[in-house]
């Protein structure tokens, strides 16, 4: 019954305890038997467990018997907290009526608490503040509740004090969900309007869209139509999410969150954000679309073994279905052969895509250094977008290069303000404004995106002992003094190693880069010069010395197993080597610029 459905999400700054709290909610509602329970149940991807972060929003349906004696259906949609995945957060938010805003009782409000709060506000959702981790000795729940009131305007007395660790407060949270979040609306007799908020690819079932039903009913046997493509399918099964598996149900009705199997084979035919309706009795208008996620960081992905090109393409297509923000296009590199230029939401997203490709699809890949998108205006007035540093035209042809800027918001205790400002200045940032909120300071700077891409977050954390947090948004393009630096290995320019840098920093980065390359490129039978050059001018050089001894010489006469091990280890290393001319270059080399910046 619709009256008894509650759809909600949990949002928070990263590490404030969303996933742990979700676990407790699952346990409390007995959705998961104690013996099946493992930590962070919703983080089902292997990678998510290992990294301890939530990448994909996961949905689960729970039954909760409230104090009023009625049993409610709760649909919980877990969301990621990292800034790279804001897009997933906004998709999840389109499918619910309310959110739990979790704030760590020892950390207080942080940058992504605020960013996620505004996303929920845009959807007009009921927001239930939860002050979490109150079991910790350093917890200061009352203070944090007041901070939430001060910064976000949510009354302190509405905050629930809880611990995902001990389970304290979880009952109160469940009651608040039932009492404060409204039931979904929608007429079960109306023409079907279902929003695709996610989807998975299953090799037997094909594409399985995850939907939120706004109007109408969908059941097996129904002819359905995908709004934007006009393609028609017959529904095979529908159902809901249970922890760890999909459960078939007779129908899905308004307010419900579930899945539809309809033999959709083409992954382009069930895009996230699209609407599913009935073929014979269609809805008048689709659900208003999502803001499309726009990739802002680009890198090349190449198979180590060129035979794997086709498998890489298939794998990217499958991942894309599950990750609407991923973009890719074939690309050829002189050094690396056939591969793909891929677009990501940020560096973490890029890393995760590469790891998923390697684990889930068993591919060995070489990734080039991620870069932002530059815009170039040539003397003849032509404008182009450069997604790959090696595509930057010759300096002589360029009138102007523009680079993307972001507005960075840093939230820090006041004692670190000086250090944070210095870091932002070093990153070519300009202050937009500064606010004191209690003992915290909000610093807003406009900074070239490329400058915060690599090590900014780590450095921010280290100079503030982990106390500062950040968020950023794109604010458009501005001209910059930018140059392309070519890297020559053994006298040959290697397109996949070229990078673009600010003129004043180019020398410094080039120096660090050639040193790093000289360190990671294995010694060959001959000495290998490494050079960095702007146009024809070499600005830094280093040498990989020639190899003296064979790796096996060391164990001449030694025992066989040791020799075998050495050979095996050498083979392991080889997997990630790419021959460039006569030189074998390892994966690390292509990312050297990350540590050089
Ligand atoms: P998420 O990034 O918001 O999903 O956060 P997680 O649920 O992964 O939690 C981040 C870290 O905080 C993990 O090490 C958890 O074990 C820990 N944690 C989460 N909730 C609590 C809590 O209520 N009390 C304590 N002491 N630790 C918690
Ligand atoms: Mg999590």
XYZ file of C-alpha atoms and ligand atoms in Angstrom:
626
model
C 0.000 0.000 0.000
C 1.320 3.366 -1.082
C 0.508 5.014 2.273
C 2.959 2.618 3.893
C 5.921 3.179 1.562
C 8.863 5.397 2.482
C 11.704 5.995 0.046
C 14.864 7.488 1.482
C 18.559 7.964 0.919
C 21.471 8.500 3.217
C 23.805 11.361 2.381
C 26.952 12.501 4.152
C 30.505 13.659 3.825
C 32.788 10.728 3.045
C 33.599 8.529 6.079
C 30.906 10.008 8.279
C 29.355 6.552 8.486
C 26.586 6.201 5.884
C 27.369 2.606 4.957
C 27.788 1.519 8.562
C 24.495 3.125 9.488
C 22.838 1.432 6.523
C 24.132 -1.894 7.892
C 22.516 -1.223 11.264
C 19.255 -0.295 9.598
C 19.327 -3.564 7.650
C 19.995 -5.471 10.837
C 17.341 -3.693 12.857
C 14.735 -4.419 10.210
C 15.939 -8.024 10.041
C 16.436 -7.687 6.324
C 19.653 -9.551 6.833
C 19.980 -12.508 9.172
C 22.677 -12.043 11.764
C 24.782 -14.828 10.314
C 24.630 -13.420 6.790
C 25.564 -9.973 8.016
C 28.964 -8.779 7.046
C 30.298 -5.309 7.298
C 29.042 -2.768 4.794
C 26.526 -5.053 3.222
C 25.418 -2.624 0.551
C 28.913 -2.110 -0.776
C 28.653 -5.209 -2.893
C 31.383 -4.593 -5.436
C 34.580 -6.240 -4.352
C 36.389 -2.996 -4.963
C 34.058 -1.060 -2.699
C 34.763 -3.424 0.169
C 38.478 -3.190 -0.267
C 38.589 0.537 -0.532
C 35.866 0.964 2.047
C 34.031 3.471 -0.061
C 30.685 3.395 -1.762
C 30.874 3.813 -5.515
C 27.554 2.672 -6.890
C 24.369 3.707 -5.227
C 22.683 0.496 -4.106
C 19.009 0.058 -3.390
C 17.368 -2.261 -0.898
C 13.801 -2.830 0.301
C 13.064 -3.308 3.977
C 10.026 -4.041 6.113
C 9.655 -2.083 9.348
C 6.910 -2.419 11.932
C 6.548 1.026 13.464
C 5.316 2.019 16.924
C 1.891 2.696 15.386
C 1.619 -1.061 14.788
C 1.680 -0.827 10.988
C 4.308 -2.429 8.823
C 5.997 -0.072 6.382
C 8.032 -0.784 3.267
C 11.235 1.246 3.355
C 13.315 1.597 0.212
C 16.831 2.603 1.126
C 19.074 3.948 -1.600
C 22.676 4.228 -0.467
C 24.740 6.945 -2.121
C 28.443 7.594 -2.550
C 29.977 10.505 -0.655
C 33.027 11.398 -2.727
C 32.845 14.547 -4.824
C 33.581 12.575 -8.007
C 30.280 10.784 -7.564
C 27.899 13.670 -6.974
C 26.161 12.525 -10.105
C 25.226 9.199 -8.547
C 23.944 11.091 -5.536
C 21.610 13.222 -7.598
C 20.267 10.147 -9.436
C 19.559 8.423 -6.152
C 17.868 11.543 -4.854
C 15.431 11.619 -7.762
C 14.013 8.292 -6.563
C 13.243 9.222 -2.938
C 11.116 11.622 -0.861
C 13.494 12.159 2.020
C 17.078 11.799 3.222
C 19.080 11.107 6.335
C 21.860 13.679 6.479
C 24.578 11.973 8.478
C 27.186 14.101 10.236
C 30.093 12.679 12.224
C 29.836 13.839 15.867
C 33.603 14.252 16.097
C 34.116 16.063 12.783
C 31.046 18.247 12.424
C 29.784 19.730 9.173
C 32.200 19.348 6.260
C 32.349 20.508 2.661
C 30.417 17.579 1.183
C 27.864 17.686 4.002
C 26.955 21.081 2.629
C 27.130 20.081 -1.044
C 24.902 17.024 -0.481
C 22.517 19.040 1.648
C 21.982 21.436 -1.258
C 21.378 18.555 -3.670
C 18.630 17.254 -1.362
C 17.222 20.732 -0.995
C 16.955 21.116 -4.776
C 14.658 18.088 -4.781
C 12.519 19.571 -1.964
C 13.184 16.533 0.174
C 12.519 16.111 3.866
C 15.933 16.166 5.523
C 16.481 14.323 8.806
C 19.755 15.322 10.458
C 21.575 12.428 12.134
C 24.569 13.072 14.358
C 26.531 9.832 14.106
C 29.404 8.109 15.944
C 28.225 9.308 19.359
C 29.922 6.252 20.889
C 33.329 7.883 20.320
C 34.867 9.548 23.394
C 35.580 12.718 21.419
C 31.988 12.992 20.148
C 30.303 16.345 20.772
C 26.756 15.714 19.539
C 25.062 18.839 20.998
C 27.705 21.097 19.532
C 27.467 19.432 16.125
C 23.653 19.646 16.162
C 24.004 23.394 16.741
C 26.567 23.627 13.964
C 24.077 21.937 11.614
C 21.460 24.477 12.628
C 23.862 27.376 12.152
C 25.242 26.320 8.783
C 22.282 24.540 7.170
C 19.285 25.929 9.026
C 18.022 22.523 10.181
C 16.728 22.943 13.776
C 19.036 21.325 16.349
C 16.115 19.681 18.124
C 15.308 17.730 14.947
C 18.698 16.040 14.989
C 18.857 12.390 16.035
C 21.928 11.213 17.937
C 23.071 7.804 16.769
C 25.890 5.335 16.434
C 26.235 3.045 13.472
C 28.638 1.054 15.585
C 26.478 0.314 18.639
C 23.093 0.720 16.966
C 22.065 3.433 19.418
C 19.472 5.779 17.939
C 18.645 3.527 14.987
C 15.100 2.888 16.272
C 14.560 6.597 16.529
C 15.829 7.037 12.977
C 13.396 4.425 11.663
C 10.491 6.114 13.459
C 11.553 9.492 12.070
C 11.614 8.044 8.546
C 8.049 6.806 8.949
C 6.766 9.977 10.633
C 8.639 12.763 8.861
C 9.068 11.503 5.299
C 5.846 11.585 3.261
C 4.607 8.515 1.384
C 5.098 8.660 -2.394
C 2.243 9.946 -4.566
C 1.025 8.622 -7.919
C -2.030 6.928 -9.421
C -1.714 3.173 -10.074
C -4.372 3.437 -12.832
C -2.612 6.260 -14.694
C -0.412 5.589 -17.754
C 2.957 4.192 -16.710
C 5.748 6.631 -15.910
C 8.886 4.954 -14.558
C 12.253 6.655 -14.203
C 15.405 4.665 -14.903
C 17.785 5.690 -12.100
C 20.369 2.978 -12.603
C 20.830 -0.274 -14.479
C 22.980 -3.353 -14.560
C 24.045 -5.711 -17.298
C 23.447 -9.378 -16.735
C 24.743 -11.823 -19.314
C 21.495 -13.859 -19.201
C 18.901 -11.132 -18.746
C 20.630 -8.410 -20.730
C 20.090 -4.877 -19.524
C 18.089 -4.673 -16.304
C 16.892 -1.117 -15.627
C 16.397 -0.073 -11.994
C 13.302 2.068 -11.842
C 11.305 4.311 -9.606
C 7.586 4.201 -10.515
C 5.899 7.621 -10.484
C 2.581 6.771 -12.165
C 0.850 3.596 -13.307
C 1.654 -0.060 -12.841
C 4.037 -2.401 -14.618
C 3.767 -6.196 -14.583
C 4.952 -9.229 -16.572
C 3.435 -9.390 -20.053
C 3.056 -5.596 -20.396
C 4.302 -4.042 -23.630
C 6.614 -1.190 -22.589
C 8.298 1.564 -24.541
C 11.542 3.361 -23.766
C 10.742 7.044 -24.145
C 13.769 8.422 -25.962
C 14.431 5.509 -28.331
C 10.803 4.516 -28.946
C 11.789 0.848 -28.757
C 9.176 -1.581 -27.522
C 9.694 -4.645 -25.299
C 7.540 -7.152 -23.466
C 8.065 -7.302 -19.729
C 9.329 -10.666 -18.606
C 9.644 -10.121 -14.852
C 9.537 -7.272 -12.381
C 10.651 -7.155 -8.793
C 12.316 -5.435 -5.891
C 15.695 -5.340 -4.212
C 16.536 -7.547 -1.285
C 19.913 -7.383 0.374
C 22.213 -9.290 -1.939
C 19.623 -10.382 -4.505
C 16.714 -9.422 -6.739
C 13.265 -10.705 -5.782
C 10.437 -11.066 -8.334
C 7.031 -9.556 -7.469
C 3.665 -9.625 -9.314
C 3.802 -5.896 -10.205
C 5.410 -2.549 -9.439
C 3.127 0.320 -8.459
C 3.587 4.072 -7.856
C 6.197 4.916 -5.270
C 7.897 1.564 -5.611
C 11.564 1.148 -6.392
C 12.437 -2.002 -8.300
C 13.745 -3.598 -11.481
C 12.308 -4.576 -14.838
C 13.514 -7.445 -17.027
C 12.310 -7.130 -20.604
C 15.021 -8.711 -22.723
C 16.671 -5.377 -23.489
C 19.904 -6.392 -25.224
C 21.351 -3.102 -26.415
C 22.973 -1.188 -23.655
C 22.157 2.134 -25.301
C 18.451 1.401 -25.034
C 18.113 1.791 -21.303
C 19.962 4.947 -20.397
C 19.867 6.301 -16.928
C 17.493 9.258 -16.756
C 15.186 7.901 -19.440
C 11.517 7.097 -18.836
C 9.735 3.776 -19.365
C 6.050 3.921 -20.301
C 3.338 1.639 -21.689
C 3.399 1.103 -25.418
C -0.381 1.084 -25.852
C -1.206 3.751 -23.267
C 1.818 6.066 -22.993
C 2.288 8.868 -20.474
C 2.115 12.417 -21.838
C 5.552 13.590 -20.794
C 8.672 11.837 -19.557
C 10.117 12.391 -16.104
C 12.253 15.549 -16.319
C 15.761 14.392 -17.240
C 18.776 14.404 -15.041
C 21.529 16.887 -15.418
C 23.791 14.824 -17.635
C 27.095 14.032 -15.969
C 29.929 15.664 -17.798
C 33.340 14.096 -17.697
C 36.028 16.619 -16.808
C 39.156 14.504 -16.641
C 40.478 12.525 -19.601
C 43.037 9.747 -19.886
C 44.015 7.114 -22.408
C 43.443 3.434 -21.633
C 45.381 0.923 -23.721
C 45.508 -2.857 -23.553
C 48.985 -4.125 -22.732
C 48.328 -6.892 -25.225
C 47.014 -5.317 -28.429
C 44.905 -8.459 -29.035
C 42.693 -7.315 -26.161
C 41.450 -4.195 -27.928
C 38.040 -5.718 -28.740
C 37.608 -7.045 -25.211
C 38.461 -3.617 -23.826
C 35.804 -2.018 -26.016
C 33.154 -4.523 -24.853
C 34.159 -4.051 -21.240
C 33.924 -0.258 -21.519
C 30.478 -0.568 -23.063
C 29.296 -2.763 -20.229
C 30.755 -0.513 -17.576
C 29.207 2.527 -19.166
C 25.784 1.039 -18.776
C 26.405 0.893 -15.076
C 28.203 4.204 -14.947
C 26.436 6.888 -16.934
C 29.251 9.354 -16.394
C 31.884 7.303 -18.182
C 32.706 8.498 -21.700
C 35.052 6.909 -24.233
C 36.158 7.105 -27.835
C 38.759 5.158 -29.823
C 42.200 6.719 -29.844
C 45.492 5.788 -31.412
C 48.861 6.498 -29.914
C 52.141 6.087 -31.750
C 53.639 4.725 -28.583
C 50.788 2.636 -27.225
C 48.837 1.543 -30.291
C 45.040 1.255 -30.323
C 43.133 2.209 -27.210
C 40.503 4.586 -25.904
C 40.417 8.133 -24.657
C 38.160 7.996 -21.633
C 36.393 10.767 -19.772
C 35.844 10.692 -16.013
C 34.299 12.785 -13.262
C 37.562 13.010 -11.380
C 40.718 11.138 -10.518
C 39.125 8.680 -8.123
C 36.556 7.832 -10.760
C 39.362 7.209 -13.281
C 41.204 4.925 -10.893
C 38.077 2.981 -10.091
C 37.154 2.471 -13.743
C 40.626 1.159 -14.489
C 40.534 -1.181 -11.517
C 37.095 -2.480 -12.399
C 38.159 -3.108 -15.994
C 41.149 -5.073 -14.810
C 39.355 -7.109 -12.173
C 35.905 -7.662 -13.535
C 36.987 -8.096 -17.146
C 40.432 -9.542 -16.578
C 42.274 -6.975 -18.691
C 45.805 -5.639 -18.315
C 45.858 -1.956 -19.099
C 48.220 0.943 -19.451
C 46.686 4.256 -18.391
C 48.119 7.595 -19.426
C 48.190 10.542 -17.041
C 44.765 12.124 -16.566
C 44.426 15.599 -17.928
C 41.791 18.317 -18.061
C 40.240 19.573 -21.300
C 41.918 22.655 -22.774
C 40.410 24.995 -25.323
C 42.618 26.429 -27.989
C 42.079 29.408 -30.261
C 44.331 29.404 -33.335
C 45.573 32.486 -35.196
C 43.136 31.768 -37.997
C 40.261 31.935 -35.480
C 39.562 28.179 -35.326
C 38.680 26.902 -31.873
C 39.324 23.392 -30.689
C 39.027 21.258 -27.591
C 42.108 19.337 -26.583
C 41.365 16.144 -24.641
C 44.864 14.792 -25.019
C 48.002 16.880 -24.359
C 49.754 15.427 -27.395
C 47.040 16.985 -29.604
C 47.970 20.542 -28.614
C 48.976 22.284 -31.868
C 52.408 23.891 -32.328
C 52.925 27.025 -30.283
C 53.372 29.046 -33.478
C 49.783 28.387 -34.533
C 48.174 29.229 -31.198
C 46.652 32.570 -30.337
C 45.381 31.558 -26.938
C 44.994 28.512 -24.687
C 42.166 28.454 -22.161
C 41.972 26.153 -19.190
C 39.047 25.079 -16.990
C 38.637 26.727 -13.596
C 36.863 25.467 -10.526
C 35.443 27.210 -7.506
C 36.986 25.377 -4.586
C 35.342 25.548 -1.183
C 37.578 24.561 1.706
C 36.165 24.154 5.137
C 38.793 24.297 7.868
C 39.340 24.956 11.573
C 40.625 28.534 11.905
C 44.128 27.611 13.071
C 44.950 26.238 9.613
C 43.657 29.171 7.573
C 47.149 30.544 6.876
C 48.506 27.234 5.620
C 45.456 26.577 3.458
C 45.653 30.033 1.877
C 49.300 29.479 1.076
C 48.532 26.152 -0.594
C 45.744 27.707 -2.653
C 48.030 30.501 -3.783
C 50.709 28.048 -4.789
C 48.031 26.379 -6.917
C 47.424 29.661 -8.744
C 44.187 30.274 -6.855
C 42.441 33.609 -6.343
C 40.327 34.214 -3.274
C 36.646 34.833 -3.944
C 35.572 35.051 -0.315
C 36.048 33.897 3.226
C 33.457 33.323 5.970
C 33.769 32.542 9.643
C 31.183 30.026 10.857
C 31.836 29.569 14.551
C 35.420 28.313 14.869
C 35.454 27.137 11.292
C 36.382 29.062 8.216
C 34.982 28.647 4.755
C 37.479 29.674 2.080
C 36.270 30.026 -1.477
C 38.904 30.250 -4.209
C 38.910 30.168 -7.972
C 41.647 27.802 -9.079
C 42.719 26.201 -12.377
C 41.214 22.723 -12.288
C 44.485 21.111 -13.383
C 46.145 22.424 -10.214
C 43.819 20.619 -7.835
C 43.619 17.453 -9.878
C 46.592 15.511 -8.585
C 47.824 16.095 -5.089
C 45.736 18.976 -3.782
C 43.414 16.935 -1.621
C 46.247 14.956 -0.027
C 48.217 18.087 0.709
C 45.183 19.835 2.141
C 44.603 16.892 4.455
C 48.217 16.752 5.510
C 48.647 20.465 6.304
C 45.431 20.477 8.335
C 45.978 17.080 9.990
C 42.927 15.780 8.251
C 40.632 18.485 9.629
C 39.911 20.425 6.447
C 37.547 19.219 3.774
C 36.835 20.432 0.295
C 34.363 20.489 -2.506
C 34.533 22.065 -5.954
C 32.467 22.931 -8.971
C 33.371 23.846 -12.531
C 33.063 27.552 -13.367
C 34.219 27.773 -16.962
C 37.326 28.590 -18.969
C 39.984 31.288 -18.615
C 43.133 32.016 -20.601
C 46.420 30.760 -19.176
C 50.142 30.765 -19.978
C 50.222 27.128 -20.930
C 52.837 25.113 -22.776
C 53.167 21.575 -24.013
C 56.135 19.600 -22.732
C 57.240 16.671 -24.892
C 59.092 13.749 -23.398
C 61.718 11.988 -25.511
C 62.808 8.472 -24.659
C 65.959 7.369 -26.448
C 65.611 10.405 -28.713
C 62.030 9.617 -29.745
C 59.113 11.777 -28.595
C 56.539 9.586 -26.808
C 53.086 11.022 -27.442
C 51.551 9.272 -24.447
C 53.984 11.021 -22.085
C 53.434 14.616 -23.273
C 51.800 16.981 -20.790
C 50.543 20.535 -20.607
C 51.690 22.814 -17.804
C 51.744 26.433 -16.762
C 54.864 28.092 -18.177
C 56.210 28.995 -14.745
C 55.872 25.462 -13.476
C 56.869 23.572 -16.606
C 60.574 23.426 -15.793
C 60.022 22.167 -12.277
C 57.558 19.491 -13.368
C 59.755 18.424 -16.304
C 62.752 18.026 -13.971
C 60.797 15.840 -11.547
C 59.265 13.923 -14.430
C 62.540 12.935 -16.155
C 64.045 11.922 -12.820
C 61.048 9.773 -12.067
C 61.174 8.200 -15.529
C 64.862 7.419 -15.162
C 63.971 5.664 -11.926
C 61.047 3.578 -13.161
C 62.174 2.589 -16.656
C 64.069 -0.671 -16.274
C 67.680 -0.713 -17.352
C 68.269 -1.962 -20.866
C 71.387 -3.333 -22.537
C 72.240 0.257 -23.510
C 71.987 3.677 -21.816
C 68.663 5.430 -22.459
C 68.516 9.233 -22.473
C 65.274 10.795 -21.230
C 64.598 14.407 -22.209
C 61.862 16.945 -21.663
C 61.453 19.620 -24.327
C 59.281 22.618 -25.082
C 59.208 22.938 -28.856
C 62.804 22.215 -29.915
C 64.321 23.272 -26.616
C 65.374 20.620 -24.118
C 64.624 21.824 -20.584
C 65.551 18.750 -18.538
C 67.352 15.468 -19.038
C 68.255 12.262 -17.216
C 69.667 8.865 -18.175
C 68.706 5.268 -17.535
C 72.086 3.601 -17.146
C 72.922 0.473 -19.114
C 72.278 -2.906 -17.569
C 75.320 -4.635 -16.114
C 74.201 -8.057 -15.034
C 71.615 -10.481 -16.141
C 68.947 -10.899 -13.516
C 69.640 -14.619 -13.389
C 73.374 -14.260 -13.031
C 72.868 -13.590 -9.343
C 71.506 -17.019 -8.710
C 73.881 -18.947 -10.878
C 74.051 -22.384 -9.348
C 71.442 -21.391 -6.814
C 68.410 -23.513 -6.129
C 65.827 -23.955 -8.820
C 62.795 -22.672 -6.957
C 64.427 -19.339 -6.281
C 65.276 -19.029 -9.953
C 61.706 -19.851 -10.878
C 60.397 -17.241 -8.495
C 62.659 -14.613 -9.979
C 61.532 -15.464 -13.470
C 57.936 -15.344 -12.389
C 58.389 -12.004 -10.780
C 60.014 -10.733 -13.929
C 57.034 -11.965 -15.916
C 54.640 -10.200 -13.550
C 56.500 -6.953 -14.148
C 56.475 -7.543 -17.897
C 52.711 -7.662 -18.041
C 52.636 -3.939 -17.517
C 55.531 -3.082 -19.815
C 55.006 -1.544 -23.187
C 57.776 -1.615 -25.749
C 58.452 1.844 -27.134
C 61.017 1.568 -29.855
C 63.716 -0.497 -28.245
C 62.804 0.535 -24.715
C 60.386 -1.211 -22.379
C 58.337 1.346 -20.495
C 56.285 0.353 -17.431
C 52.820 1.618 -16.420
C 54.325 3.754 -13.658
C 56.113 5.878 -16.242
C 52.867 7.007 -17.812
C 51.637 8.285 -14.473
C 54.955 9.877 -13.492
C 53.585 13.353 -14.089
C 51.101 12.816 -11.247
C 53.874 12.696 -8.714
C 55.886 15.362 -10.506
C 53.203 18.062 -10.324
P 30.808 6.262 4.601
O 31.998 6.666 3.796
O 30.002 7.450 5.003
O 29.991 5.163 3.992
O 31.403 5.722 5.989
P 31.583 4.254 6.517
O 30.290 3.674 6.962
O 32.387 3.495 5.517
O 32.409 4.538 7.856
C 33.674 5.176 7.842
C 34.483 4.732 9.054
O 33.864 5.147 10.270
C 34.604 3.220 9.162
O 35.906 2.928 9.650
C 33.567 2.832 10.202
O 33.903 1.666 10.895
C 33.573 4.043 11.126
N 32.252 4.275 11.726
C 31.083 4.409 11.088
N 30.082 4.643 11.962
C 30.634 4.646 13.197
C 30.115 4.855 14.527
O 28.932 5.093 14.758
N 31.026 4.808 15.536
C 32.332 4.575 15.342
N 33.131 4.544 16.413
N 32.855 4.379 14.112
C 32.026 4.417 13.049
Mg 30.131 4.065 2.248
